[in-house]
Tab-separated table of C-alpha atoms in Angstrom:
chain	number	residue	atom	x	y	z
A	1	THR	CA	8.571	12.759	-29.243
A	2	MET	CA	6.482	10.773	-26.788
A	3	SER	CA	3.535	12.499	-25.200
A	4	LEU	CA	3.530	13.241	-21.455
A	5	ARG	CA	0.809	10.594	-21.131
A	6	GLU	CA	3.045	7.940	-22.702
A	7	HIS	CA	5.900	8.959	-20.412
A	8	ALA	CA	3.687	8.856	-17.312
A	9	LEU	CA	2.337	5.426	-18.269
A	10	SER	CA	5.849	4.110	-18.840
A	11	LEU	CA	6.981	5.392	-15.402
A	12	PHE	CA	3.968	3.846	-13.671
A	13	ARG	CA	4.597	0.501	-15.378
A	14	GLY	CA	8.288	0.644	-14.424
A	15	ALA	CA	7.420	1.305	-10.778
A	16	LEU	CA	4.958	-1.609	-10.841
A	17	GLY	CA	7.468	-3.945	-12.434
A	18	THR	CA	9.858	-3.556	-9.545
A	19	VAL	CA	7.260	-4.625	-6.925
A	20	ARG	CA	5.587	-7.460	-8.827
A	21	PRO	CA	5.856	-10.597	-6.666
A	22	ALA	CA	7.818	-12.900	-8.981
A	23	PRO	CA	10.604	-10.544	-10.165
A	24	MET	CA	10.842	-9.106	-6.647
A	25	LEU	CA	11.418	-12.569	-5.164
A	26	ARG	CA	13.836	-13.664	-7.879
A	27	ARG	CA	15.991	-10.609	-7.224
A	28	ALA	CA	16.063	-11.150	-3.466
A	29	LEU	CA	16.022	-14.927	-2.951
A	30	LYS	CA	18.631	-17.536	-3.963
A	31	LEU	CA	19.378	-21.089	-2.872
A	32	GLN	CA	23.014	-22.083	-2.800
A	33	GLY	CA	24.959	-25.347	-2.402
A	34	ASP	CA	23.807	-28.930	-2.070
A	35	GLY	CA	25.480	-30.563	0.963
A	36	CYS	CA	24.185	-28.081	3.505
A	37	PRO	CA	22.293	-25.622	1.332
A	38	GLN	CA	21.952	-21.981	2.276
A	39	LEU	CA	19.095	-19.639	1.647
A	40	LEU	CA	20.420	-16.249	0.541
A	41	VAL	CA	18.095	-13.299	1.093
A	42	LYS	CA	19.464	-9.974	-0.154
A	43	GLY	CA	22.959	-11.268	0.634
A	44	GLN	CA	22.157	-12.620	4.141
A	45	ALA	CA	22.770	-16.366	4.470
A	46	PHE	CA	20.482	-18.777	6.362
A	47	PRO	CA	21.607	-22.436	6.509
A	48	VAL	CA	18.951	-25.054	5.705
A	49	LYS	CA	19.979	-27.651	8.311
A	50	ARG	CA	16.888	-29.858	8.275
A	51	HIS	CA	13.474	-28.944	6.889
A	52	LEU	CA	12.460	-25.799	5.062
A	53	TYR	CA	8.827	-24.756	5.481
A	54	LEU	CA	6.861	-21.885	3.974
A	55	VAL	CA	3.757	-20.049	5.192
A	56	GLY	CA	2.148	-16.891	3.852
A	57	PHE	CA	-0.924	-14.662	3.936
A	58	GLY	CA	-2.203	-11.678	1.990
A	59	LYS	CA	-3.294	-10.551	-1.436
A	60	ALA	CA	0.064	-10.802	-3.235
A	61	VAL	CA	1.249	-13.993	-1.531
A	62	LEU	CA	0.146	-16.428	-4.240
A	63	GLY	CA	2.553	-14.895	-6.770
A	64	MET	CA	5.293	-14.694	-4.122
A	65	ALA	CA	4.800	-18.374	-3.213
A	66	ALA	CA	4.859	-19.509	-6.862
A	67	ALA	CA	8.220	-17.764	-7.381
A	68	ALA	CA	9.586	-19.006	-4.041
A	69	GLU	CA	8.724	-22.630	-4.824
A	70	GLU	CA	10.485	-22.364	-8.166
A	71	ILE	CA	13.634	-21.113	-6.406
A	72	LEU	CA	13.506	-23.588	-3.489
A	73	GLY	CA	12.610	-26.667	-5.543
A	74	ASP	CA	12.916	-29.980	-3.663
A	75	HIS	CA	14.375	-28.248	-0.613
A	76	LEU	CA	10.882	-27.079	0.307
A	77	THR	CA	9.297	-29.640	2.639
A	78	ARG	CA	5.801	-28.171	2.838
A	79	GLY	CA	3.903	-24.895	2.729
A	80	ILE	CA	0.535	-23.346	3.614
A	81	ILE	CA	-0.703	-20.017	2.303
A	82	ASN	CA	-3.874	-18.073	3.066
A	83	VAL	CA	-5.051	-15.947	0.136
A	84	PRO	CA	-8.203	-13.949	-0.724
A	85	LEU	CA	-11.281	-15.814	-1.907
A	86	GLY	CA	-11.437	-16.243	-5.687
A	87	ILE	CA	-7.898	-15.018	-6.383
A	88	GLN	CA	-6.754	-18.190	-8.202
A	89	GLU	CA	-9.717	-17.996	-10.556
A	90	SER	CA	-9.176	-14.245	-11.178
A	91	LEU	CA	-5.505	-14.770	-12.043
A	92	GLN	CA	-6.357	-17.749	-14.237
A	93	ARG	CA	-8.929	-15.635	-16.112
A	94	ALA	CA	-6.438	-12.777	-16.476
A	95	GLY	CA	-3.954	-15.237	-18.014
A	96	MET	CA	-1.412	-14.640	-15.213
A	97	GLN	CA	-0.150	-18.209	-15.099
A	98	GLU	CA	3.181	-17.175	-13.545
A	99	MET	CA	1.321	-16.105	-10.390
A	100	LEU	CA	-0.195	-19.567	-9.873
A	101	LEU	CA	1.325	-22.645	-8.251
A	102	LYS	CA	2.277	-25.604	-10.431
A	103	PRO	CA	-0.051	-28.675	-10.444
A	104	HIS	CA	1.987	-30.825	-8.001
A	105	SER	CA	2.950	-28.020	-5.639
A	106	ARG	CA	3.995	-28.762	-2.052
A	107	ILE	CA	2.173	-25.634	-0.964
A	108	GLN	CA	-1.421	-25.919	0.216
A	109	VAL	CA	-3.603	-22.940	-0.756
A	110	ILE	CA	-6.515	-21.891	1.455
A	111	GLU	CA	-8.823	-19.149	0.151
A	112	GLY	CA	-10.812	-17.060	2.604
A	113	ALA	CA	-11.591	-13.593	3.960
A	114	LYS	CA	-14.440	-12.778	1.574
A	115	ASN	CA	-14.688	-8.966	1.112
A	116	ASN	CA	-11.483	-8.685	3.169
A	117	LEU	CA	-13.294	-9.774	6.358
A	118	PRO	CA	-12.008	-12.647	8.530
A	119	ASP	CA	-14.241	-15.709	8.127
A	120	ALA	CA	-14.340	-19.442	8.894
A	121	GLU	CA	-12.088	-20.294	5.915
A	122	ALA	CA	-9.478	-17.704	6.908
A	123	LEU	CA	-9.600	-19.100	10.451
A	124	LYS	CA	-9.078	-22.642	9.127
A	125	GLY	CA	-5.953	-21.448	7.281
A	126	ALA	CA	-4.673	-19.534	10.311
A	127	VAL	CA	-5.075	-22.626	12.522
A	128	ALA	CA	-3.178	-24.775	9.961
A	129	ILE	CA	-0.341	-22.197	9.927
A	130	GLN	CA	-0.339	-22.113	13.730
A	131	GLU	CA	-0.074	-25.926	13.950
A	132	LEU	CA	2.782	-26.001	11.442
A	133	ALA	CA	4.682	-23.311	13.395
A	134	GLU	CA	4.195	-25.062	16.735
A	135	GLY	CA	5.759	-28.295	15.435
A	136	LEU	CA	9.107	-26.800	14.344
A	137	THR	CA	12.530	-27.608	15.831
A	138	ALA	CA	15.753	-25.606	16.200
A	139	ASP	CA	17.106	-27.115	12.950
A	140	ASP	CA	14.097	-26.057	10.858
A	141	LEU	CA	13.813	-22.917	8.782
A	142	LEU	CA	10.447	-21.165	8.349
A	143	LEU	CA	10.063	-18.793	5.412
A	144	VAL	CA	7.128	-16.411	5.992
A	145	LEU	CA	5.655	-14.469	3.060
A	146	ILE	CA	3.670	-11.424	4.144
A	147	SER	CA	1.648	-9.160	1.894
A	148	GLY	CA	0.298	-6.214	3.844
A	149	ARG	CA	-2.896	-5.855	1.849
A	150	GLY	CA	-5.375	-8.385	3.223
A	151	GLY	CA	-2.710	-10.023	5.394
A	152	SER	CA	-4.421	-9.187	8.665
A	153	ALA	CA	-7.877	-10.460	7.627
A	154	LEU	CA	-6.304	-13.702	6.396
A	155	LEU	CA	-4.646	-14.559	9.696
A	156	PRO	CA	-7.454	-14.502	12.272
A	157	ALA	CA	-6.810	-16.640	15.360
A	158	PRO	CA	-8.519	-15.114	18.413
A	159	ILE	CA	-7.140	-16.119	21.822
A	160	PRO	CA	-9.514	-18.768	23.263
A	161	PRO	CA	-12.245	-18.557	24.478
A	162	ILE	CA	-12.878	-15.551	22.164
A	163	LEU	CA	-14.878	-16.531	19.084
A	164	LEU	CA	-14.161	-15.050	15.659
A	165	GLU	CA	-17.692	-13.508	15.543
A	166	GLU	CA	-17.111	-11.789	18.910
A	167	LYS	CA	-13.824	-10.305	17.796
A	168	GLU	CA	-15.415	-9.148	14.525
A	169	LYS	CA	-18.370	-7.566	16.306
A	170	LEU	CA	-16.011	-5.648	18.589
A	171	THR	CA	-13.945	-4.456	15.596
A	172	LYS	CA	-17.115	-3.286	13.797
A	173	MET	CA	-18.321	-1.432	16.907
A	174	LEU	CA	-14.976	0.346	17.175
A	175	ALA	CA	-15.010	1.252	13.486
A	176	SER	CA	-18.574	2.597	13.679
A	177	ARG	CA	-17.486	4.872	16.542
A	178	GLY	CA	-14.713	6.343	14.410
A	179	ALA	CA	-11.649	4.370	15.547
A	180	ALA	CA	-8.651	4.791	13.245
A	181	ILE	CA	-7.169	1.766	11.447
A	182	GLN	CA	-4.110	1.863	13.755
A	183	GLU	CA	-6.395	1.672	16.802
A	184	LEU	CA	-8.357	-1.237	15.298
A	185	ASN	CA	-5.101	-3.079	14.652
A	186	ILE	CA	-3.880	-2.593	18.244
A	187	VAL	CA	-7.104	-4.133	19.584
A	188	ARG	CA	-6.980	-6.983	17.023
A	189	LYS	CA	-3.350	-7.758	17.874
A	190	THR	CA	-4.020	-7.848	21.624
A	191	LEU	CA	-6.785	-10.430	21.143
A	192	SER	CA	-4.884	-12.570	18.639
A	193	VAL	CA	-2.698	-15.673	18.923
A	194	LEU	CA	-0.615	-15.009	15.794
A	195	LYS	CA	-0.492	-11.214	15.383
A	196	GLY	CA	1.824	-8.872	17.256
A	197	GLY	CA	4.762	-11.304	17.030
A	198	GLY	CA	2.699	-14.371	18.015
A	199	LEU	CA	3.611	-16.415	14.930
A	200	ALA	CA	7.354	-15.830	15.457
A	201	GLN	CA	7.103	-16.883	19.111
A	202	LEU	CA	5.173	-20.070	18.271
A	203	ALA	CA	7.801	-21.010	15.672
A	204	HIS	CA	10.651	-20.657	18.200
A	205	PRO	CA	13.296	-22.222	18.290
A	206	ALA	CA	13.175	-22.519	14.465
A	207	ARG	CA	14.861	-19.841	12.365
A	208	VAL	CA	12.195	-17.476	10.972
A	209	VAL	CA	12.803	-15.397	7.834
A	210	SER	CA	9.974	-13.052	6.801
A	211	LEU	CA	9.809	-11.535	3.326
A	212	ILE	CA	7.451	-8.570	3.398
A	213	LEU	CA	5.562	-6.560	0.782
A	214	SER	CA	4.572	-3.367	2.598
A	215	ASP	CA	1.307	-1.488	2.053
A	216	VAL	CA	1.743	0.856	5.017
A	217	ILE	CA	3.274	4.348	5.032
A	218	GLY	CA	6.752	4.217	6.574
A	219	ASP	CA	6.879	0.359	6.488
A	220	PRO	CA	6.451	-0.212	10.267
A	221	LEU	CA	7.065	-3.956	10.796
A	222	ASP	CA	4.635	-4.283	13.707
A	223	ILE	CA	1.780	-2.695	11.708
A	224	ILE	CA	2.075	-4.445	8.296
A	225	ALA	CA	-0.510	-7.290	8.420
A	226	SER	CA	-0.574	-6.643	12.206
A	227	GLY	CA	3.059	-7.751	12.593
A	228	PRO	CA	2.905	-11.559	13.073
A	229	THR	CA	6.709	-11.864	13.104
A	230	ALA	CA	7.631	-8.517	14.689
A	231	ALA	CA	7.764	-7.498	18.331
A	232	SER	CA	4.647	-5.477	19.114
A	233	SER	CA	5.190	-1.926	20.291
A	234	HIS	CA	1.815	-2.009	22.078
A	235	SER	CA	0.626	-3.486	25.379
A	236	VAL	CA	-2.694	-4.559	26.875
A	237	GLN	CA	-2.803	-1.068	28.432
A	238	ASP	CA	-2.966	0.460	24.941
A	239	CYS	CA	-5.878	-1.825	24.085
A	240	LEU	CA	-7.771	-0.923	27.288
A	241	HIS	CA	-7.095	2.757	26.630
A	242	ILE	CA	-8.702	2.494	23.156
A	243	LEU	CA	-11.732	0.577	24.457
A	244	THR	CA	-12.182	3.247	27.152
A	245	LYS	CA	-11.798	6.071	24.628
A	246	TYR	CA	-14.680	4.691	22.532
A	247	ASN	CA	-16.773	3.862	25.585
A	248	LEU	CA	-16.761	0.109	25.001
A	249	LEU	CA	-15.088	-1.135	28.158
A	250	HIS	CA	-18.409	-1.968	29.817
A	251	ASN	CA	-20.169	-3.861	27.060
A	252	LEU	CA	-17.489	-6.309	26.027
A	253	PRO	CA	-18.227	-10.011	25.406
A	254	LYS	CA	-17.396	-12.117	28.495
A	255	SER	CA	-14.628	-13.946	26.576
A	256	VAL	CA	-12.868	-10.662	25.709
A	257	GLU	CA	-13.114	-9.533	29.342
A	258	MET	CA	-11.546	-12.830	30.437
A	259	VAL	CA	-8.609	-12.539	28.035
A	260	LEU	CA	-7.941	-8.898	28.899
A	261	SER	CA	-8.126	-9.459	32.659
A	262	SER	CA	-5.764	-12.451	32.523
A	263	SER	CA	-3.192	-10.581	30.414
A	264	PRO	CA	-0.275	-9.125	32.378
A	265	THR	CA	-0.966	-5.428	33.013
A	266	LYS	CA	2.732	-4.540	33.322
A	267	PRO	CA	4.569	-5.019	30.045
A	268	THR	CA	6.524	-8.259	30.520
A	269	ALA	CA	10.177	-8.491	29.511
A	270	PRO	CA	10.136	-8.327	25.724
A	271	GLU	CA	10.321	-11.765	24.206
A	272	ASN	CA	13.402	-12.760	22.349
A	273	TYR	CA	13.252	-12.193	18.597
A	274	SER	CA	16.877	-13.098	17.855
A	275	HIS	CA	15.674	-16.099	15.788
A	276	VAL	CA	13.711	-13.794	13.439
A	277	SER	CA	14.809	-11.768	10.401
A	278	ASN	CA	12.215	-9.409	8.909
A	279	ILE	CA	13.153	-8.245	5.402
A	280	ILE	CA	11.125	-5.741	3.368
A	281	LEU	CA	11.233	-6.812	-0.289
A	282	GLY	CA	8.782	-4.358	-1.802
A	283	SER	CA	7.452	-0.979	-0.762
A	284	ASN	CA	6.167	2.302	-2.147
A	285	THR	CA	9.653	3.807	-1.663
A	286	LEU	CA	11.282	1.126	-3.844
A	287	ALA	CA	8.647	1.588	-6.563
A	288	LEU	CA	9.148	5.388	-6.559
A	289	GLU	CA	12.941	5.006	-6.789
A	290	GLU	CA	12.541	2.877	-9.913
A	291	ALA	CA	10.175	5.455	-11.466
A	292	ARG	CA	12.691	8.215	-10.679
A	293	ARG	CA	15.505	6.262	-12.349
A	294	GLN	CA	13.376	5.797	-15.468
A	295	ALA	CA	12.269	9.465	-15.533
A	296	GLU	CA	15.915	10.561	-15.500
A	297	GLY	CA	16.526	8.149	-18.378
A	298	LEU	CA	13.771	9.963	-20.300
A	299	GLY	CA	15.541	13.282	-19.742
A	300	TYR	CA	13.529	14.666	-16.818
A	301	ALA	CA	14.912	16.383	-13.752
A	302	ALA	CA	13.218	13.971	-11.350
A	303	LEU	CA	12.552	14.226	-7.631
A	304	VAL	CA	10.678	12.016	-5.167
A	305	LEU	CA	8.517	14.292	-3.042
A	306	SER	CA	7.476	11.733	-0.401
A	307	ALA	CA	6.366	8.109	-0.054
A	308	ALA	CA	4.047	9.163	2.774
A	309	VAL	CA	1.401	11.382	1.186
A	310	ARG	CA	-1.834	10.970	3.100
A	311	GLY	CA	-4.920	12.953	4.014
A	312	GLU	CA	-8.273	13.947	2.560
A	313	VAL	CA	-8.166	13.888	-1.230
A	314	GLY	CA	-9.299	17.524	-1.637
A	315	ARG	CA	-6.495	18.819	0.606
A	316	VAL	CA	-3.894	16.686	-1.141
A	317	ALA	CA	-5.131	17.966	-4.525
A	318	THR	CA	-4.670	21.546	-3.293
A	319	LEU	CA	-1.114	20.706	-2.221
A	320	TYR	CA	-0.290	19.342	-5.691
A	321	CYS	CA	-1.910	22.354	-7.400
A	322	GLN	CA	0.209	24.804	-5.359
A	323	LEU	CA	3.325	22.790	-6.162
A	324	ILE	CA	2.595	22.695	-9.904
A	325	GLN	CA	1.879	26.444	-9.994
A	326	LEU	CA	5.176	27.078	-8.233
A	327	LEU	CA	7.018	24.917	-10.765
A	328	CYS	CA	5.401	26.810	-13.641
A	329	LEU	CA	6.434	30.134	-12.101
A	330	GLY	CA	9.959	28.765	-12.012
A	331	PHE	CA	9.730	27.884	-15.700
A	332	ALA	CA	8.758	31.480	-16.433
A	333	SER	CA	11.610	32.715	-14.155
A	334	LEU	CA	8.990	34.392	-11.937
A	335	GLY	CA	9.483	32.138	-8.903
A	336	GLU	CA	11.132	34.831	-6.829
A	337	GLY	CA	8.235	37.315	-6.748
A	338	PRO	CA	5.420	37.787	-4.192
A	339	LEU	CA	3.256	35.125	-5.887
A	340	GLY	CA	6.074	32.592	-5.553
A	341	ASP	CA	6.476	33.445	-1.856
A	342	GLU	CA	2.733	33.100	-1.284
A	343	LEU	CA	2.608	29.700	-3.016
A	344	ARG	CA	5.641	28.461	-1.058
A	345	GLY	CA	4.053	29.570	2.206
A	346	ASN	CA	0.746	27.854	1.377
A	347	LEU	CA	2.559	24.701	0.326
A	348	LEU	CA	4.523	24.391	3.565
A	349	GLN	CA	1.461	25.111	5.674
A	350	LEU	CA	-0.537	22.415	3.893
A	351	ALA	CA	2.320	19.918	4.177
A	352	ALA	CA	2.475	20.596	7.917
A	353	GLU	CA	-1.305	20.200	8.320
A	354	LEU	CA	-1.339	16.944	6.356
A	355	GLN	CA	1.680	15.780	8.394
A	356	ILE	CA	3.573	14.611	5.345
A	357	PRO	CA	7.020	13.584	6.565
A	358	GLY	CA	10.055	14.487	4.513
A	359	LEU	CA	8.455	17.413	2.693
A	360	HIS	CA	10.995	20.157	3.331
A	361	LEU	CA	12.141	23.477	1.946
A	362	GLU	CA	15.304	21.817	0.585
A	363	PHE	CA	13.024	20.206	-1.942
A	364	LEU	CA	11.867	23.631	-3.143
A	365	GLN	CA	15.457	24.900	-3.219
A	366	ALA	CA	16.401	22.039	-5.540
A	367	LEU	CA	13.704	23.178	-7.973
A	368	ARG	CA	14.942	26.767	-8.064
A	369	GLY	CA	18.171	25.867	-9.802
A	370	LEU	CA	16.566	24.197	-12.815
A	371	GLY	CA	16.828	25.854	-16.198
A	372	PRO	CA	13.572	27.070	-17.764
A	373	ASN	CA	13.646	24.455	-20.530
A	374	ARG	CA	14.294	21.362	-18.418
A	375	ALA	CA	11.343	18.983	-18.197
A	376	VAL	CA	10.484	18.162	-14.589
A	377	CYS	CA	9.012	15.002	-13.047
A	378	ILE	CA	7.840	14.982	-9.425
A	379	LEU	CA	6.929	11.591	-7.961
A	380	ALA	CA	5.079	10.779	-4.759
A	381	GLY	CA	3.292	7.893	-3.094
A	382	GLY	CA	1.071	7.022	-0.154
A	383	GLU	CA	-2.665	6.739	0.290
A	384	THR	CA	-5.322	9.455	0.371
A	385	THR	CA	-8.827	9.174	1.823
A	386	VAL	CA	-12.176	10.207	0.331
A	387	GLN	CA	-15.154	11.330	2.395
A	388	LEU	CA	-18.032	9.857	0.373
A	389	GLN	CA	-20.861	12.320	-0.223
A	390	GLY	CA	-22.371	11.106	-3.480
A	391	ASN	CA	-23.253	7.727	-4.923
A	392	GLY	CA	-21.188	7.920	-8.099
A	393	LYS	CA	-18.509	5.534	-9.275
A	394	GLY	CA	-14.807	6.166	-8.844
A	395	GLY	CA	-11.862	5.740	-6.503
A	396	ARG	CA	-9.448	7.954	-4.627
A	397	ASN	CA	-6.917	8.067	-7.488
A	398	GLN	CA	-9.400	9.095	-10.182
A	399	GLU	CA	-10.904	11.689	-7.844
A	400	LEU	CA	-7.472	13.086	-6.962
A	401	ALA	CA	-6.535	13.405	-10.650
A	402	LEU	CA	-9.787	15.180	-11.503
A	403	ARG	CA	-9.462	17.548	-8.526
A	404	VAL	CA	-5.893	18.478	-9.516
A	405	GLY	CA	-6.973	19.129	-13.121
A	406	LEU	CA	-9.887	21.294	-11.979
A	407	GLY	CA	-7.766	23.207	-9.428
A	408	LEU	CA	-5.171	24.044	-12.073
A	409	HIS	CA	-7.838	25.067	-14.566
A	410	LYS	CA	-9.389	27.431	-11.987
A	411	ALA	CA	-6.007	28.959	-11.122
A	412	GLN	CA	-5.391	29.563	-14.822
A	413	ALA	CA	-8.858	31.023	-15.373
A	414	THR	CA	-8.501	33.515	-12.497
A	415	GLY	CA	-5.110	34.554	-13.851
A	416	ALA	CA	-3.555	33.701	-10.482
A	417	SER	CA	-0.869	31.794	-12.303
A	418	SER	CA	-0.618	33.063	-15.862
A	419	PRO	CA	2.792	31.390	-16.386
A	420	GLN	CA	0.962	28.061	-16.244
A	421	GLY	CA	-0.039	28.790	-19.835
A	422	ARG	CA	3.602	28.361	-20.877
A	423	CYS	CA	3.770	24.838	-19.485
A	424	GLU	CA	2.430	21.500	-20.594
A	425	ILE	CA	1.246	19.713	-17.439
A	426	LEU	CA	0.103	16.161	-16.769
A	427	PHE	CA	-0.892	14.642	-13.430
A	428	LEU	CA	-1.249	10.873	-12.920
A	429	SER	CA	-2.473	9.005	-9.864
A	430	GLY	CA	-2.814	5.220	-9.776
A	431	GLY	CA	-3.217	2.308	-7.364
A	432	THR	CA	-0.447	-0.280	-7.648
A	433	ASP	CA	-2.917	-3.166	-7.241
A	434	GLY	CA	-4.597	-2.128	-10.497
A	435	GLN	CA	-7.937	-1.389	-8.834
A	436	ASP	CA	-9.204	2.043	-7.820
A	437	GLY	CA	-12.485	1.895	-5.969
A	438	PRO	CA	-15.137	-0.413	-7.477
A	439	THR	CA	-13.877	0.185	-11.035
A	440	GLU	CA	-11.635	-1.618	-13.527
A	441	ALA	CA	-9.371	1.450	-13.668
A	442	ALA	CA	-6.263	1.797	-11.500
A	443	GLY	CA	-6.464	5.601	-11.661
A	444	ALA	CA	-6.424	8.423	-14.184
A	445	PHE	CA	-4.380	11.031	-16.068
A	446	CYS	CA	-5.566	14.633	-15.960
A	447	SER	CA	-4.483	18.089	-17.118
A	448	PRO	CA	-5.929	21.600	-16.881
A	449	GLY	CA	-6.471	21.457	-20.665
A	450	LEU	CA	-8.614	18.342	-20.326
A	451	VAL	CA	-10.866	20.068	-17.776
A	452	ALA	CA	-11.136	23.191	-19.990
A	453	GLU	CA	-12.218	20.985	-22.890
A	454	ALA	CA	-14.801	19.169	-20.772
A	455	LEU	CA	-16.269	22.478	-19.580
A	456	GLN	CA	-16.475	23.714	-23.170
A	457	GLU	CA	-18.461	20.599	-24.019
A	458	GLY	CA	-20.879	21.491	-21.248
A	459	LEU	CA	-19.797	18.878	-18.691
A	460	ASP	CA	-20.183	20.035	-15.076
A	461	VAL	CA	-16.911	18.809	-13.546
A	462	GLU	CA	-17.794	20.044	-10.034
A	463	ALA	CA	-21.065	18.085	-10.129
A	464	PHE	CA	-19.131	14.884	-10.965
A	465	LEU	CA	-16.856	15.530	-7.970
A	466	ARG	CA	-19.749	16.306	-5.613
A	467	ASN	CA	-21.233	12.942	-6.555
A	468	ASN	CA	-17.856	11.125	-6.197
A	469	ASP	CA	-18.346	10.169	-9.841
A	470	SER	CA	-14.871	10.646	-11.315
A	471	TYR	CA	-14.944	7.300	-13.153
A	472	THR	CA	-18.084	8.287	-15.087
A	473	PHE	CA	-16.445	11.600	-16.002
A	474	PHE	CA	-13.265	9.996	-17.323
A	475	SER	CA	-15.048	7.129	-19.107
A	476	GLN	CA	-17.540	9.475	-20.869
A	477	PHE	CA	-14.912	11.921	-21.938
A	478	GLN	CA	-12.637	11.204	-24.926
A	479	GLY	CA	-13.694	7.556	-24.840
A	480	GLY	CA	-11.989	6.858	-21.520
A	481	HIS	CA	-8.564	7.655	-22.981
A	482	HIS	CA	-7.524	9.270	-19.687
A	483	LEU	CA	-8.311	6.282	-17.476
A	484	LEU	CA	-5.291	4.293	-16.310
A	485	VAL	CA	-6.166	0.621	-16.903
A	486	THR	CA	-3.533	-1.971	-15.963
A	487	GLY	CA	-5.620	-5.011	-15.050
A	488	LEU	CA	-4.870	-7.049	-11.915
A	489	THR	CA	-1.212	-6.579	-10.944
A	490	GLY	CA	-0.920	-9.172	-8.177
A	491	THR	CA	0.902	-6.682	-5.933
A	492	ASN	CA	0.085	-3.711	-3.711
A	493	VAL	CA	2.314	-0.949	-2.353
A	494	MET	CA	-0.368	1.773	-2.098
A	495	ASP	CA	-0.664	4.560	-4.692
A	496	ILE	CA	1.765	6.384	-6.974
A	497	GLN	CA	1.458	9.948	-8.271
A	498	ALA	CA	3.482	11.600	-11.021
A	499	ILE	CA	3.558	15.252	-12.060
A	500	LEU	CA	5.133	15.850	-15.489
A	501	ILE	CA	5.852	19.395	-16.685
A	502	ARG	CA	7.631	20.683	-19.735
A	503	ALA	CA	7.898	24.131	-21.282
A	504	LEU	CA	5.766	24.758	-24.339
């Protein structure tokens, strides 16, 4: 029989496969007919009356564009994509030819946004995309490829007279004062020509079809890559409110003051977006569904917990530990006692504090009916955060895995959950882009047994965690066998976690 590690790896790879740019596009996009060809996207038809153009921005867009050009062939008039600096060379080195454009491609590639920060090259690409959009007619069709990760930094076009440096400085000031990413995006959108629906409005009256790879919890169209083709749900008032909150209203650059004061204070009638279709092609939810399907094929009772797990990594680890202990009690038919009630209570309280949507009691009810010998697979996705305290090497996925392993080991050692001893448990957490922190690992596998072994060998697991040094722990121990290494994947739909449990 396959080990739990082999199963977990196979599920992770299956989830990845379904959100890789090329297969994802080939499943969703078709071109039909010759006389007046039609573009079919997930069954919706868009006639190609005159010219078909393509623009795109973000980390996964190169692979999406390569697949799109193959499908569109000679019907594609011209394209421009903005991708991260060095990505073509990285893919070339990794031997991922299928993610690169062919030699005589009609798509121009502009690389920019070094270290995911808007720069002069990214601005050059954004201006080229803006000019293309402005020249379109009612008979043209514009295909927009959007990859959430890096999409915002690769489409910087501040409203004149604001300079890119001024907008960047303001964003940095906000970030240093503790503004959340959503707040930063609202300010960026308000000061941008293309974000917050700007690109779609400039392309009017052409038909706009956006194909989106989401890296945001809940897939909100106006947040992914700052929503260039979606109506913004925020106004100038929201922007002013944020600047006031962080005490920045009185030291703004003159250009920003000018733009804000000339913007209408009352929300104007929403612009018409009837010429736009926004279609989500890949997301964490879709990846988790594929993993669930495969887990059931391997004989597991499989459930998706949530595609919206977020919060500080230590709290999320505690949530998973409580859940695993509860499952093990169920295996030992002890789930109905006072310990089971206590764990359930803790679990629900934590879920409420972390504000994880869709985590309900029904989920726990479903687990109660399982027979003691049925292997169980719980899947989840989202993105946790790490408060850095040390100067070690690691990423949020490796740290989460190590914290879960340690938490389970402690629970076992204190006898709080003796039934755990009757279960084989494996926890996996991995980033779908194949990179977790500044390491070549995408994440890690961990189990309470692994932690027990490390402690026996004299490794101080808590010290590794205090120093945010999970990568060093996993790479030193058992020759790095428990690191999840996938290499560059060319996609990104946040992180995926899998809990695998079977009776011993």
